[in-house]
Short mmCIF file of C-alpha atoms in Angstrom, two decimals:
data_model
loop_
_atom_site.label_atom_id
_atom_site.label_comp_id
_atom_site.label_asym_id
_atom_site.label_seq_id
_atom_site.Cartn_x
_atom_site.Cartn_y
_atom_site.Cartn_z
CA MET S 23 0.00 0.00 0.00
CA PHE S 24 1.22 3.48 -0.81
CA LEU S 25 -0.01 6.67 0.83
CA HIS S 26 0.31 10.13 -0.70
CA THR S 27 0.55 13.53 0.92
CA SER S 28 0.00 16.70 -1.06
CA ARG S 29 3.17 18.31 0.33
CA LEU S 30 6.33 17.97 -1.74
CA GLN S 31 9.47 16.46 -0.25
CA PHE S 32 11.22 19.74 -1.13
CA GLU S 33 10.00 23.01 -2.63
CA ALA S 34 9.72 23.30 -6.43
CA LYS S 35 9.03 26.96 -7.25
CA PRO S 36 10.90 28.72 -10.05
CA ALA S 37 11.39 32.48 -9.86
CA GLN S 38 9.87 32.82 -13.32
CA PRO S 39 8.59 30.63 -16.17
CA ASP S 40 11.17 29.19 -18.57
CA ALA S 41 9.77 26.89 -21.26
CA LEU S 42 13.19 25.99 -22.62
CA PHE S 43 14.50 24.83 -19.25
CA ALA S 44 11.25 22.92 -18.68
CA ARG S 45 12.14 20.88 -21.73
CA LYS S 46 15.69 20.30 -20.46
CA LEU S 47 14.36 19.22 -17.08
CA GLN S 48 12.37 16.46 -18.75
CA GLU S 49 15.64 14.49 -18.87
CA LEU S 50 15.56 14.13 -15.09
CA ILE S 51 12.02 12.78 -15.29
CA GLY S 52 11.92 10.40 -18.24
CA GLY S 53 15.52 10.00 -19.39
CA ALA S 54 17.41 6.73 -19.15
CA TRP S 55 18.96 7.92 -15.86
CA GLY S 56 16.03 10.00 -14.68
CA GLU S 57 13.94 9.73 -11.54
CA MET S 58 11.32 7.53 -13.19
CA THR S 59 14.02 4.98 -13.91
CA VAL S 60 15.31 4.79 -10.34
CA THR S 61 11.75 4.82 -8.99
CA MET S 62 10.74 1.76 -10.99
CA GLN S 63 14.15 0.13 -10.62
CA TYR S 64 14.03 0.26 -6.84
CA LEU S 65 10.37 -0.70 -6.64
CA PHE S 66 10.90 -3.83 -8.72
CA GLN S 67 14.09 -4.66 -6.83
CA GLY S 68 12.12 -4.43 -3.61
CA TRP S 69 9.21 -6.49 -4.88
CA ASN S 70 11.69 -9.05 -6.23
CA CYS S 71 13.70 -9.26 -3.00
CA ARG S 72 13.10 -12.69 -1.44
CA MET S 73 14.65 -11.85 1.92
CA GLU S 74 12.72 -9.86 4.51
CA GLY S 75 14.70 -7.48 6.70
CA LYS S 76 17.04 -4.54 6.43
CA TYR S 77 17.92 -4.83 2.73
CA LYS S 78 14.34 -5.02 1.51
CA ASP S 79 13.32 -2.23 3.90
CA LEU S 80 16.14 -0.05 2.56
CA ILE S 81 15.17 -0.66 -1.05
CA MET S 82 11.50 0.16 -0.41
CA ASP S 83 12.40 3.28 1.60
CA VAL S 84 14.41 4.81 -1.22
CA ALA S 85 12.01 3.57 -3.91
CA THR S 86 9.14 5.42 -2.28
CA GLU S 87 11.30 8.53 -1.87
CA GLU S 88 12.03 8.49 -5.60
CA ILE S 89 8.30 8.63 -6.38
CA GLY S 90 8.36 11.95 -4.54
CA HIS S 91 11.28 13.13 -6.67
CA VAL S 92 9.27 12.48 -9.83
CA GLU S 93 6.46 14.56 -8.34
CA MET S 94 8.84 17.42 -7.48
CA LEU S 95 10.24 17.55 -10.99
CA ALA S 96 6.80 17.23 -12.59
CA THR S 97 5.58 20.14 -10.48
CA MET S 98 8.61 22.23 -11.38
CA VAL S 99 8.12 21.55 -15.10
CA ALA S 100 4.45 22.60 -14.91
CA ARG S 101 5.40 25.82 -13.12
CA LEU S 102 8.19 26.56 -15.60
CA LEU S 103 5.59 26.20 -18.36
CA GLU S 104 3.21 28.73 -16.82
CA GLY S 105 1.92 30.95 -19.59
CA ALA S 106 3.07 28.62 -22.34
CA PRO S 107 2.38 28.12 -25.13
CA SER S 108 0.20 31.19 -25.68
CA GLU S 109 2.42 33.84 -24.08
CA VAL S 110 5.66 32.14 -25.05
CA THR S 111 4.53 31.78 -28.65
CA ALA S 112 3.45 35.40 -28.82
CA LYS S 113 6.94 36.51 -27.81
CA ALA S 114 8.67 33.84 -29.88
CA VAL S 115 7.18 34.90 -33.21
CA GLU S 116 9.26 38.05 -33.00
CA ASP S 117 12.33 35.84 -33.52
CA PRO S 118 11.95 33.36 -36.43
CA VAL S 119 14.58 30.97 -35.02
CA VAL S 120 12.98 30.86 -31.58
CA ALA S 121 9.53 30.70 -33.11
CA ALA S 122 10.55 27.55 -34.97
CA VAL S 123 10.88 25.70 -31.68
CA ILE S 124 7.98 27.47 -29.91
CA GLY S 125 10.22 29.28 -27.52
CA GLY S 126 12.21 26.14 -26.79
CA MET S 127 9.41 24.11 -25.21
CA ASP S 128 8.53 20.58 -26.22
CA PRO S 129 5.33 20.89 -28.33
CA GLN S 130 3.95 17.76 -26.64
CA GLN S 131 3.96 19.61 -23.34
CA ALA S 132 1.24 21.77 -24.83
CA ILE S 133 -0.45 19.37 -27.25
CA VAL S 134 -0.49 16.21 -25.17
CA SER S 135 -0.20 17.18 -21.52
CA GLY S 136 -1.86 20.62 -21.55
CA GLY S 137 1.08 22.65 -20.31
CA GLY S 138 2.53 20.02 -18.01
CA PRO S 139 5.27 17.40 -17.97
CA THR S 140 5.33 14.27 -20.08
CA LEU S 141 6.81 10.87 -19.26
CA SER S 142 9.65 11.41 -21.70
CA ASP S 143 13.20 12.72 -21.96
CA SER S 144 14.40 16.13 -23.12
CA ASN S 145 13.93 15.12 -26.77
CA GLY S 146 10.38 13.90 -26.21
CA VAL S 147 11.34 10.21 -26.39
CA PRO S 148 9.01 8.21 -24.09
CA TRP S 149 10.41 6.58 -20.98
CA ASN S 150 11.11 2.87 -21.42
CA GLY S 151 10.79 0.13 -18.82
CA ARG S 152 13.86 -1.54 -20.32
CA PHE S 153 15.96 1.13 -18.58
CA ILE S 154 15.53 -0.57 -15.21
CA VAL S 155 17.67 -3.30 -13.59
CA ALA S 156 16.01 -5.67 -11.12
CA SER S 157 17.70 -9.06 -11.23
CA GLY S 158 17.01 -10.51 -7.79
CA ASN S 159 20.76 -10.59 -7.04
CA LEU S 160 21.34 -7.79 -4.54
CA MET S 161 25.03 -7.31 -5.29
CA ALA S 162 24.42 -6.96 -9.02
CA ASP S 163 21.43 -4.68 -8.39
CA PHE S 164 23.16 -2.45 -5.84
CA ARG S 165 26.07 -1.91 -8.22
CA ALA S 166 23.61 -0.88 -10.92
CA ASN S 167 22.04 1.49 -8.39
CA VAL S 168 25.37 3.21 -7.68
CA ALA S 169 25.78 3.77 -11.42
CA ALA S 170 22.21 5.08 -11.76
CA GLU S 171 22.65 7.58 -8.91
CA ALA S 172 26.03 8.69 -10.30
CA GLN S 173 24.62 9.30 -13.78
CA GLY S 174 21.58 11.06 -12.31
CA ARG S 175 23.76 13.32 -10.18
CA LEU S 176 25.98 14.08 -13.17
CA GLN S 177 23.01 15.19 -15.26
CA THR S 178 21.58 17.21 -12.36
CA ALA S 179 24.93 18.98 -11.95
CA ARG S 180 24.98 19.84 -15.65
CA LEU S 181 21.44 21.20 -15.50
CA TYR S 182 22.32 23.21 -12.38
CA ASN S 183 24.88 25.10 -14.46
CA MET S 184 22.36 25.72 -17.26
CA THR S 185 20.12 27.98 -15.18
CA ASP S 186 20.47 30.98 -12.90
CA ASP S 187 16.90 30.75 -11.58
CA PRO S 188 17.28 30.69 -7.77
CA GLY S 189 14.14 28.61 -7.23
CA VAL S 190 15.18 25.97 -9.75
CA ARG S 191 18.70 25.89 -8.38
CA ASP S 192 17.41 25.48 -4.84
CA MET S 193 15.49 22.35 -5.80
CA LEU S 194 18.45 20.99 -7.78
CA LYS S 195 20.69 21.52 -4.75
CA PHE S 196 18.37 19.26 -2.80
CA ASN S 197 18.40 16.67 -5.59
CA LEU S 198 22.20 16.76 -5.71
CA ALA S 199 22.35 16.15 -1.97
CA ARG S 200 19.97 13.19 -2.17
CA ASP S 201 21.99 11.67 -5.04
CA THR S 202 25.08 12.02 -2.87
CA ALA S 203 23.33 10.29 0.02
CA HIS S 204 22.03 7.50 -2.18
CA GLN S 205 25.41 6.80 -3.79
CA ASN S 206 27.00 6.49 -0.37
CA MET S 207 24.05 4.40 0.83
CA TRP S 208 24.34 1.84 -1.97
CA LEU S 209 28.13 1.68 -1.56
CA ALA S 210 27.65 0.98 2.15
CA ALA S 211 25.02 -1.67 1.35
CA ILE S 212 27.47 -3.37 -1.04
CA GLU S 213 30.06 -3.54 1.73
CA GLU S 214 27.49 -4.91 4.18
CA LEU S 215 26.36 -7.64 1.80
CA GLN S 216 29.92 -8.94 1.85
CA GLU S 217 30.32 -8.51 5.62
CA ASP S 218 27.10 -10.48 6.15
CA GLY S 219 28.43 -13.23 3.91
CA LEU S 220 25.48 -12.94 1.52
CA GLU S 221 27.45 -11.99 -1.59
CA GLY S 222 31.06 -11.76 -2.67
CA PRO S 223 32.76 -9.14 -4.85
CA ILE S 224 31.94 -11.11 -8.02
CA SER S 225 28.30 -11.62 -8.96
CA PRO S 226 27.16 -14.31 -8.74
CA SER S 227 29.55 -16.02 -6.33
CA ALA S 228 29.27 -19.34 -8.15
CA LEU S 229 30.72 -21.44 -10.99
CA PHE S 230 34.33 -20.39 -10.35
CA ASP S 231 35.34 -24.04 -10.73
CA GLU S 232 33.41 -24.32 -13.98
CA GLU S 233 34.75 -21.24 -15.75
CA HIS S 234 37.99 -21.39 -17.77
CA GLN S 235 40.17 -20.34 -14.84
CA GLU S 236 43.18 -19.53 -17.02
CA HIS S 237 41.17 -16.61 -18.42
CA ALA S 238 39.70 -15.38 -15.11
CA GLY S 239 42.53 -12.97 -14.30
CA THR S 240 44.04 -11.92 -17.62
CA ILE S 241 43.53 -8.44 -18.99
CA TRP S 242 43.87 -8.44 -22.78
CA HIS S 243 45.85 -5.65 -24.44
CA ASN S 244 43.49 -5.06 -27.37
CA SER S 245 44.18 -1.41 -28.17
CA ASP S 246 47.20 0.55 -29.38
CA GLY S 247 47.47 2.41 -26.06
CA THR S 248 50.54 1.67 -23.98
CA ALA S 249 49.55 2.77 -20.46
CA GLY S 250 47.11 -0.04 -19.60
CA PRO S 251 49.73 -2.19 -17.83
CA GLU S 252 50.41 0.67 -15.41
CA GLY S 253 47.07 0.12 -13.63
CA ARG S 254 46.27 -1.79 -10.47
CA TRP S 255 44.47 -4.33 -12.66
CA ALA S 256 47.66 -5.38 -14.48
CA SER S 257 49.19 -7.58 -11.79
CA GLY S 258 48.73 -8.81 -8.24
CA PRO S 259 45.72 -10.19 -6.38
CA ALA S 260 42.25 -9.39 -7.72
CA PRO S 261 39.70 -7.70 -5.40
CA ASP S 262 37.85 -10.97 -4.87
CA GLY S 263 40.89 -12.42 -3.09
CA THR S 264 40.70 -15.53 -5.26
CA HIS S 265 42.08 -14.60 -8.65
CA GLU S 266 45.39 -13.12 -9.74
CA PHE S 267 45.71 -10.34 -12.32
CA SER S 268 48.05 -10.55 -15.30
CA TYR S 269 48.35 -8.41 -18.42
CA LEU S 270 48.43 -10.25 -21.74
CA MET S 271 50.30 -7.97 -24.11
CA ASN S 272 49.90 -9.93 -27.35
CA PRO S 273 46.61 -11.84 -27.17
CA GLU S 274 45.84 -14.27 -29.95
CA PRO S 275 42.39 -15.34 -31.16
CA LEU S 276 41.30 -18.59 -29.54
CA GLY S 277 38.46 -19.40 -31.94
CA ASP S 278 38.23 -20.55 -35.55
CA GLN S 279 37.04 -18.55 -38.56
CA ALA S 280 33.85 -16.58 -37.91
CA SER S 281 31.97 -18.21 -40.76
CA ALA S 282 28.22 -18.67 -40.60
CA PRO S 283 26.70 -21.91 -41.93
CA ALA S 284 25.16 -22.05 -45.38
CA PRO S 285 21.77 -20.34 -45.35
CA ASP S 286 18.43 -21.87 -46.17
CA PRO S 287 17.97 -21.40 -49.94
CA LEU S 288 14.44 -20.08 -49.38
CA LEU S 289 15.89 -17.11 -47.47
CA TYR S 290 17.65 -15.99 -50.68
CA ALA S 291 20.83 -14.95 -48.91
CA THR S 292 23.75 -14.56 -51.30
CA SER S 293 26.20 -17.45 -50.98
CA PRO S 294 28.12 -19.85 -53.25
CA THR S 295 25.91 -22.70 -52.01
CA ASN S 296 22.73 -20.91 -53.04
CA LEU S 297 24.25 -19.95 -56.39
CA GLY S 298 24.86 -23.62 -57.16
CA LEU S 299 21.34 -24.55 -56.18
CA ILE S 300 19.90 -21.83 -58.38
CA GLU S 301 22.04 -22.92 -61.36
CA ARG S 302 20.95 -26.54 -60.96
CA ALA S 303 17.31 -25.43 -60.75
CA ILE S 304 17.68 -23.44 -63.97
CA ARG S 305 19.29 -26.39 -65.79
CA LYS S 306 16.41 -28.64 -64.76
CA LEU S 307 13.92 -26.15 -66.13
CA THR S 308 15.74 -25.90 -69.44
#
């Protein structure tokens, strides 16, 4: 069960309307790394968690918080669009370039959502459920969560520098702080998974005896750069405490020719085999 309160988690009041920035802010709602993604990612991770207790409680706490972040951004977008498109368009027609993009706003914000946000990114591309990661393996999921919060914070920081509106910046400062907290939170949860003995550094912690162990520590030098062997990953013990790093400077292909089998003649793919079949068919007809 979810309960809603009409009060926002943090204030979302711009000093003045800005249709162009409203369009930019859509990225934090419906982009691949936007708040809708982390909302659904954490919700499905929580619903898919088969272990009651602190980890599931943590996931559901932050998942529910992220719903509130979507609401904050949606409210900010609607307020940034105040007066658009009528007033914005009236001013925009004075400048043919600006008029061409209706003052910078996404036309769907007017046509589809009536002057409000859409569930899409800054180019109007709809949000996609394939953005989310919810595997059931907490180590794999928590690592994906660190990446999601890092990318979200990066985009928020870029947007912060694209506006001088004090109200917008105030909200973005809050969002930056929450992304900081969540990155640290997931990093701490990753450490605790290992301390509790639930997961190891490698996900999943299985099939080490089955994998080709001679390839489990080698880093292949597959570029023309020369500095790769200088890294921590070039030699010594691997972070999992089981494998040993080595740097393979001149790797050789281990497989045979990458040749596909002869195609079905009825697919009409060009191949010597099909050419012979066609020639034989023609001879029979003649």
